[in-house]
Amino acid sequence: MELRFDPSALRVWRPDEMPGEVRLQILAFMRQVWPRGFRGNDFLRGWIEAPQDDPLHVVALLPNGCVAAHAAAMRREAAAFGRTWRLGGLSGVFSFAQVRGLGWGRGVVARATELLEERGAEAALFCCDEGNVGFYGKCGWERLPGNPLTVGTPTRPETSPVMFRAVVPSGVELRERLASGTLHFGDYVW
Ligand SMILES: CC(C)(COP(=O)(O)OP(=O)(O)OC[C@H]1O[C@@H](n2cnc3c(N)ncnc32)[C@H](O)[C@@H]1OP(=O)(O)O)[C@@H](O)C(=O)NCCC(=O)NCCS
């Protein structure tokens, strides 16, 4: 089987539309690689991304039914700098280790990024590990300088790298504001 990225493998599903066998593969990957989200009773959780952030899932599905890669397009509103911003973001981005370096990661990120615009985001942002900043850079996202997000109650600075993308011109304004100010992103980051 040719394992290089093939755009015809991409599927887009809302959580309630995703076939169960696809959901279980994604959850099994996440449970193993990001165990913090699956502590205690959350080991049994059936949702991939927080429903309140209205996730839309991009799944790269091989012809034999195996998931190769996944990315979710999220959305949320946040108040900062005197107004409310329509924000998008990526979450749960991964490709299975066996198919890394073959374009699947970039493929799901590219499709999920398109969805952010279709879903009305002005700007999009999310947090990632230092080791993945280069990957997202190659996918057209930029890293914001400093620590421009706060999170939680009481408020604390979010210290992981923040990747950003202006989706429409007002999003450029948000990037400029974040050069010297902070945005409170809610109880948790993507
Ligand atoms: C990060 C990840 C999604 C990349 O997926 P992938 O399928 O290997 O990525 P691709 O093959 O599409 O790579 C696209 C480009 O990014 C580069 N790249 C991949 N991972 C990279 C990294 N960590 N740092 C810098 N560049 C990277 C590739 O070399 C390729 O570059 P090229 O265009 O010059 O050839 C994958 O390694 C993964 O699932 N990691 C574990 C889970 C994880 O950390 N997810 C991110 C959560 S924020």
mmCIF file of C-alpha atoms and ligand atoms in Angstrom:
data_model
loop_
_atom_site.group_PDB
_atom_site.id
_atom_site.type_symbol
_atom_site.label_atom_id
_atom_site.label_comp_id
_atom_site.label_asym_id
_atom_site.label_seq_id
_atom_site.Cartn_x
_atom_site.Cartn_y
_atom_site.Cartn_z
ATOM 1 C CA MET A 1 0.000 0.000 0.000
ATOM 2 C CA GLU A 2 1.352 3.471 -0.894
ATOM 3 C CA LEU A 3 1.534 5.315 2.394
ATOM 4 C CA ARG A 4 2.452 8.803 1.179
ATOM 5 C CA PHE A 5 -0.196 11.466 1.871
ATOM 6 C CA ASP A 6 -3.226 11.203 -0.378
ATOM 7 C CA PRO A 7 -5.803 14.014 -0.136
ATOM 8 C CA SER A 8 -8.597 11.618 -1.151
ATOM 9 C CA ALA A 9 -8.149 9.961 2.274
ATOM 10 C CA LEU A 10 -9.401 13.066 4.107
ATOM 11 C CA ARG A 11 -12.786 12.987 5.819
ATOM 12 C CA VAL A 12 -14.481 15.770 7.780
ATOM 13 C CA TRP A 13 -16.916 14.824 10.535
ATOM 14 C CA ARG A 14 -18.743 16.468 13.378
ATOM 15 C CA PRO A 15 -18.345 14.396 16.548
ATOM 16 C CA ASP A 16 -21.808 12.827 16.215
ATOM 17 C CA GLU A 17 -21.145 11.826 12.597
ATOM 18 C CA MET A 18 -17.835 10.060 13.147
ATOM 19 C CA PRO A 19 -17.977 6.250 12.844
ATOM 20 C CA GLY A 20 -17.308 4.494 16.139
ATOM 21 C CA GLU A 21 -14.337 2.503 14.832
ATOM 22 C CA VAL A 22 -12.663 5.750 13.779
ATOM 23 C CA ARG A 23 -13.380 7.433 17.111
ATOM 24 C CA LEU A 24 -11.883 4.507 19.034
ATOM 25 C CA GLN A 25 -8.629 4.621 17.073
ATOM 26 C CA ILE A 26 -8.244 8.342 17.718
ATOM 27 C CA LEU A 27 -9.057 7.970 21.414
ATOM 28 C CA ALA A 28 -6.629 5.047 21.769
ATOM 29 C CA PHE A 29 -3.830 7.162 20.300
ATOM 30 C CA MET A 30 -4.626 10.115 22.540
ATOM 31 C CA ARG A 31 -4.943 8.014 25.696
ATOM 32 C CA GLN A 32 -1.480 6.632 25.115
ATOM 33 C CA VAL A 33 0.280 9.823 24.021
ATOM 34 C CA TRP A 34 -1.584 12.479 26.065
ATOM 35 C CA PRO A 35 -2.598 10.563 29.219
ATOM 36 C CA ARG A 36 -3.278 13.730 31.237
ATOM 37 C CA GLY A 37 -6.660 14.116 29.526
ATOM 38 C CA PHE A 38 -7.686 10.600 30.496
ATOM 39 C CA ARG A 39 -7.146 10.473 34.240
ATOM 40 C CA GLY A 40 -9.577 8.666 36.519
ATOM 41 C CA ASN A 41 -13.057 8.289 35.042
ATOM 42 C CA ASP A 42 -11.936 10.268 32.013
ATOM 43 C CA PHE A 43 -10.159 7.059 30.954
ATOM 44 C CA LEU A 44 -13.588 6.096 29.637
ATOM 45 C CA ARG A 45 -14.353 9.396 27.966
ATOM 46 C CA GLY A 46 -16.042 9.121 24.582
ATOM 47 C CA TRP A 47 -15.349 12.625 23.303
ATOM 48 C CA ILE A 48 -12.166 13.494 21.449
ATOM 49 C CA GLU A 49 -12.221 17.272 21.925
ATOM 50 C CA ALA A 50 -14.245 19.384 24.353
ATOM 51 C CA PRO A 51 -17.789 19.627 22.915
ATOM 52 C CA GLN A 52 -18.175 23.228 24.109
ATOM 53 C CA ASP A 53 -15.484 24.272 21.607
ATOM 54 C CA ASP A 54 -17.555 22.876 18.726
ATOM 55 C CA PRO A 55 -14.850 20.631 17.202
ATOM 56 C CA LEU A 56 -14.911 19.582 13.579
ATOM 57 C CA HIS A 57 -12.670 16.587 12.930
ATOM 58 C CA VAL A 58 -10.389 16.057 9.947
ATOM 59 C CA VAL A 59 -9.389 12.416 9.710
ATOM 60 C CA ALA A 60 -7.033 10.812 7.215
ATOM 61 C CA LEU A 61 -8.459 7.340 6.748
ATOM 62 C CA LEU A 62 -6.559 4.645 4.856
ATOM 63 C CA PRO A 63 -8.465 2.270 2.552
ATOM 64 C CA ASN A 64 -8.243 -0.548 5.120
ATOM 65 C CA GLY A 65 -9.991 1.587 7.759
ATOM 66 C CA CYS A 66 -6.844 2.583 9.687
ATOM 67 C CA VAL A 67 -6.586 6.198 10.807
ATOM 68 C CA ALA A 68 -3.322 7.744 9.586
ATOM 69 C CA ALA A 69 -3.734 11.238 11.058
ATOM 70 C CA HIS A 70 -6.179 13.595 12.760
ATOM 71 C CA ALA A 71 -6.647 17.301 13.435
ATOM 72 C CA ALA A 72 -9.627 19.104 14.938
ATOM 73 C CA ALA A 73 -10.750 22.613 13.982
ATOM 74 C CA MET A 74 -12.033 24.315 17.138
ATOM 75 C CA ARG A 75 -13.891 27.550 17.793
ATOM 76 C CA ARG A 76 -14.482 29.793 20.764
ATOM 77 C CA GLU A 77 -15.123 33.453 21.517
ATOM 78 C CA ALA A 78 -12.880 35.425 23.837
ATOM 79 C CA ALA A 79 -13.076 38.990 25.103
ATOM 80 C CA ALA A 80 -9.952 41.156 24.995
ATOM 81 C CA PHE A 81 -8.911 44.701 24.102
ATOM 82 C CA GLY A 82 -12.474 46.017 24.379
ATOM 83 C CA ARG A 83 -14.260 43.543 22.120
ATOM 84 C CA THR A 84 -15.115 39.893 21.522
ATOM 85 C CA TRP A 85 -13.006 37.922 19.037
ATOM 86 C CA ARG A 86 -14.159 34.931 17.029
ATOM 87 C CA LEU A 87 -11.277 32.537 17.450
ATOM 88 C CA GLY A 88 -10.443 29.240 15.844
ATOM 89 C CA GLY A 89 -7.662 26.826 16.605
ATOM 90 C CA LEU A 90 -6.274 23.362 16.078
ATOM 91 C CA SER A 91 -6.288 20.554 18.590
ATOM 92 C CA GLY A 92 -5.516 16.859 18.742
ATOM 93 C CA VAL A 93 -3.103 17.039 15.808
ATOM 94 C CA PHE A 94 -1.257 13.787 15.228
ATOM 95 C CA SER A 95 -0.129 11.226 12.713
ATOM 96 C CA PHE A 96 0.619 7.634 13.675
ATOM 97 C CA ALA A 97 4.342 7.029 14.141
ATOM 98 C CA GLN A 98 4.443 4.494 11.301
ATOM 99 C CA VAL A 99 3.413 7.108 8.703
ATOM 100 C CA ARG A 100 5.281 10.181 9.966
ATOM 101 C CA GLY A 101 7.365 12.172 7.532
ATOM 102 C CA LEU A 102 5.041 11.253 4.647
ATOM 103 C CA GLY A 103 2.894 14.383 4.593
ATOM 104 C CA TRP A 104 -0.119 13.185 6.616
ATOM 105 C CA GLY A 105 0.419 15.665 9.441
ATOM 106 C CA ARG A 106 0.612 18.598 7.070
ATOM 107 C CA GLY A 107 -2.366 17.230 5.129
ATOM 108 C CA VAL A 108 -4.753 17.176 8.088
ATOM 109 C CA VAL A 109 -3.451 20.523 9.379
ATOM 110 C CA ALA A 110 -4.001 22.153 5.972
ATOM 111 C CA ARG A 111 -7.611 20.929 5.726
ATOM 112 C CA ALA A 112 -8.407 21.855 9.342
ATOM 113 C CA THR A 113 -6.904 25.311 8.731
ATOM 114 C CA GLU A 114 -9.206 25.808 5.731
ATOM 115 C CA LEU A 115 -12.157 24.890 7.934
ATOM 116 C CA LEU A 116 -11.271 27.645 10.404
ATOM 117 C CA GLU A 117 -11.962 30.245 7.739
ATOM 118 C CA GLU A 118 -15.135 28.499 6.574
ATOM 119 C CA ARG A 119 -16.337 28.528 10.191
ATOM 120 C CA GLY A 120 -16.001 32.274 10.554
ATOM 121 C CA ALA A 121 -12.861 32.671 12.640
ATOM 122 C CA GLU A 122 -11.172 36.070 12.583
ATOM 123 C CA ALA A 123 -7.946 34.656 13.946
ATOM 124 C CA ALA A 124 -6.778 31.281 15.084
ATOM 125 C CA LEU A 125 -4.389 30.199 17.795
ATOM 126 C CA PHE A 126 -3.360 27.182 19.780
ATOM 127 C CA CYS A 127 -0.553 25.977 22.029
ATOM 128 C CA CYS A 128 2.016 23.330 21.207
ATOM 129 C CA ASP A 129 5.262 21.850 22.438
ATOM 130 C CA GLU A 130 8.551 23.552 21.596
ATOM 131 C CA GLY A 131 9.478 20.534 19.468
ATOM 132 C CA ASN A 132 6.505 21.030 17.134
ATOM 133 C CA VAL A 133 6.911 24.764 16.438
ATOM 134 C CA GLY A 134 8.959 23.983 13.306
ATOM 135 C CA PHE A 135 6.292 21.615 11.996
ATOM 136 C CA TYR A 136 3.533 24.205 12.343
ATOM 137 C CA GLY A 137 5.818 26.833 10.834
ATOM 138 C CA LYS A 138 6.086 24.642 7.736
ATOM 139 C CA CYS A 139 2.285 24.459 7.732
ATOM 140 C CA GLY A 140 2.027 28.269 7.541
ATOM 141 C CA TRP A 141 1.467 29.140 11.215
ATOM 142 C CA GLU A 142 3.596 31.673 13.060
ATOM 143 C CA ARG A 143 4.748 31.605 16.651
ATOM 144 C CA LEU A 144 3.727 34.615 18.722
ATOM 145 C CA PRO A 145 6.528 36.109 20.797
ATOM 146 C CA GLY A 146 6.390 35.947 24.583
ATOM 147 C CA ASN A 147 3.490 34.494 26.557
ATOM 148 C CA PRO A 148 0.444 36.351 25.202
ATOM 149 C CA LEU A 149 -2.222 34.043 26.679
ATOM 150 C CA THR A 150 -3.507 33.653 30.195
ATOM 151 C CA VAL A 151 -5.605 30.754 31.356
ATOM 152 C CA GLY A 152 -7.589 29.487 34.355
ATOM 153 C CA THR A 153 -9.021 30.942 37.554
ATOM 154 C CA PRO A 154 -7.073 32.487 39.166
ATOM 155 C CA THR A 155 -5.433 33.683 36.001
ATOM 156 C CA ARG A 156 -1.974 32.380 35.197
ATOM 157 C CA PRO A 157 0.248 32.892 32.163
ATOM 158 C CA GLU A 158 0.287 30.090 29.617
ATOM 159 C CA THR A 159 3.942 29.271 29.058
ATOM 160 C CA SER A 160 3.846 26.935 26.049
ATOM 161 C CA PRO A 161 4.500 28.292 22.553
ATOM 162 C CA VAL A 162 1.452 29.912 20.929
ATOM 163 C CA MET A 163 0.950 29.394 17.198
ATOM 164 C CA PHE A 164 -1.134 32.043 15.422
ATOM 165 C CA ARG A 165 -2.799 32.724 12.120
ATOM 166 C CA ALA A 166 -4.767 35.799 11.053
ATOM 167 C CA VAL A 167 -7.749 34.470 9.110
ATOM 168 C CA VAL A 168 -9.263 37.837 8.071
ATOM 169 C CA PRO A 169 -7.891 41.414 8.353
ATOM 170 C CA SER A 170 -9.305 41.922 11.853
ATOM 171 C CA GLY A 171 -7.158 38.964 12.882
ATOM 172 C CA VAL A 172 -4.070 40.979 11.978
ATOM 173 C CA GLU A 173 -5.234 43.568 14.493
ATOM 174 C CA LEU A 174 -5.416 40.880 17.170
ATOM 175 C CA ARG A 175 -1.865 39.805 16.431
ATOM 176 C CA GLU A 176 -0.720 43.426 16.813
ATOM 177 C CA ARG A 177 -2.586 43.752 20.101
ATOM 178 C CA LEU A 178 -1.033 40.547 21.396
ATOM 179 C CA ALA A 179 2.455 41.936 20.793
ATOM 180 C CA SER A 180 2.027 44.012 23.951
ATOM 181 C CA GLY A 181 -1.117 42.694 25.646
ATOM 182 C CA THR A 182 -2.623 39.424 26.782
ATOM 183 C CA LEU A 183 -5.804 37.520 26.013
ATOM 184 C CA HIS A 184 -7.515 35.379 28.632
ATOM 185 C CA PHE A 185 -8.315 32.164 26.812
ATOM 186 C CA GLY A 186 -10.607 30.574 29.390
ATOM 187 C CA ASP A 187 -10.136 27.547 31.618
ATOM 188 C CA TYR A 188 -7.927 25.576 29.274
ATOM 189 C CA VAL A 189 -6.015 26.028 26.040
ATOM 190 C CA TRP A 190 -6.116 23.942 22.877
HETATM 191 C C1 LIG B 1 3.934 16.532 14.695
HETATM 192 C C2 LIG B 1 3.379 15.485 13.756
HETATM 193 C C3 LIG B 1 1.855 15.670 13.663
HETATM 194 C C4 LIG B 1 3.991 15.672 12.356
HETATM 195 O O1 LIG B 1 3.324 14.788 11.486
HETATM 196 P P1 LIG B 1 4.035 14.189 10.154
HETATM 197 O O2 LIG B 1 2.985 13.342 9.502
HETATM 198 O O3 LIG B 1 5.325 13.563 10.471
HETATM 199 O O4 LIG B 1 4.283 15.531 9.342
HETATM 200 P P2 LIG B 1 4.544 15.714 7.758
HETATM 201 O O5 LIG B 1 5.141 14.461 7.211
HETATM 202 O O6 LIG B 1 3.302 16.218 7.134
HETATM 203 O O7 LIG B 1 5.649 16.856 7.787
HETATM 204 C C5 LIG B 1 5.491 18.125 7.141
HETATM 205 C C6 LIG B 1 6.826 18.858 7.239
HETATM 206 O O8 LIG B 1 7.105 19.141 8.612
HETATM 207 C C7 LIG B 1 8.375 18.589 8.974
HETATM 208 N N1 LIG B 1 8.257 18.165 10.362
HETATM 209 C C8 LIG B 1 7.551 17.139 10.870
HETATM 210 N N2 LIG B 1 7.667 17.123 12.218
HETATM 211 C C9 LIG B 1 8.460 18.169 12.547
HETATM 212 C C10 LIG B 1 8.902 18.702 13.780
HETATM 213 N N3 LIG B 1 8.556 18.166 14.946
HETATM 214 N N4 LIG B 1 9.689 19.824 13.735
HETATM 215 C C11 LIG B 1 10.038 20.411 12.567
HETATM 216 N N5 LIG B 1 9.606 19.940 11.356
HETATM 217 C C12 LIG B 1 8.828 18.851 11.363
HETATM 218 C C13 LIG B 1 8.588 17.437 7.997
HETATM 219 O O9 LIG B 1 9.947 17.124 7.877
HETATM 220 C C14 LIG B 1 8.013 18.042 6.739
HETATM 221 O O10 LIG B 1 8.952 18.958 6.201
HETATM 222 P P3 LIG B 1 9.226 19.117 4.620
HETATM 223 O O11 LIG B 1 8.011 19.744 4.043
HETATM 224 O O12 LIG B 1 10.416 19.998 4.549
HETATM 225 O O13 LIG B 1 9.437 17.726 4.097
HETATM 226 C C15 LIG B 1 3.739 14.049 14.241
HETATM 227 O O14 LIG B 1 5.135 13.966 14.438
HETATM 228 C C16 LIG B 1 3.038 13.612 15.520
HETATM 229 O O15 LIG B 1 1.916 13.112 15.484
HETATM 230 N N6 LIG B 1 3.694 13.758 16.706
HETATM 231 C C17 LIG B 1 3.156 13.253 17.976
HETATM 232 C C18 LIG B 1 1.921 13.991 18.417
HETATM 233 C C19 LIG B 1 2.172 15.492 18.512
HETATM 234 O O16 LIG B 1 3.124 15.932 19.121
HETATM 235 N N7 LIG B 1 1.242 16.267 17.896
HETATM 236 C C20 LIG B 1 1.299 17.704 17.932
HETATM 237 C C21 LIG B 1 0.481 18.218 19.065
HETATM 238 S S1 LIG B 1 0.599 19.996 19.197
#
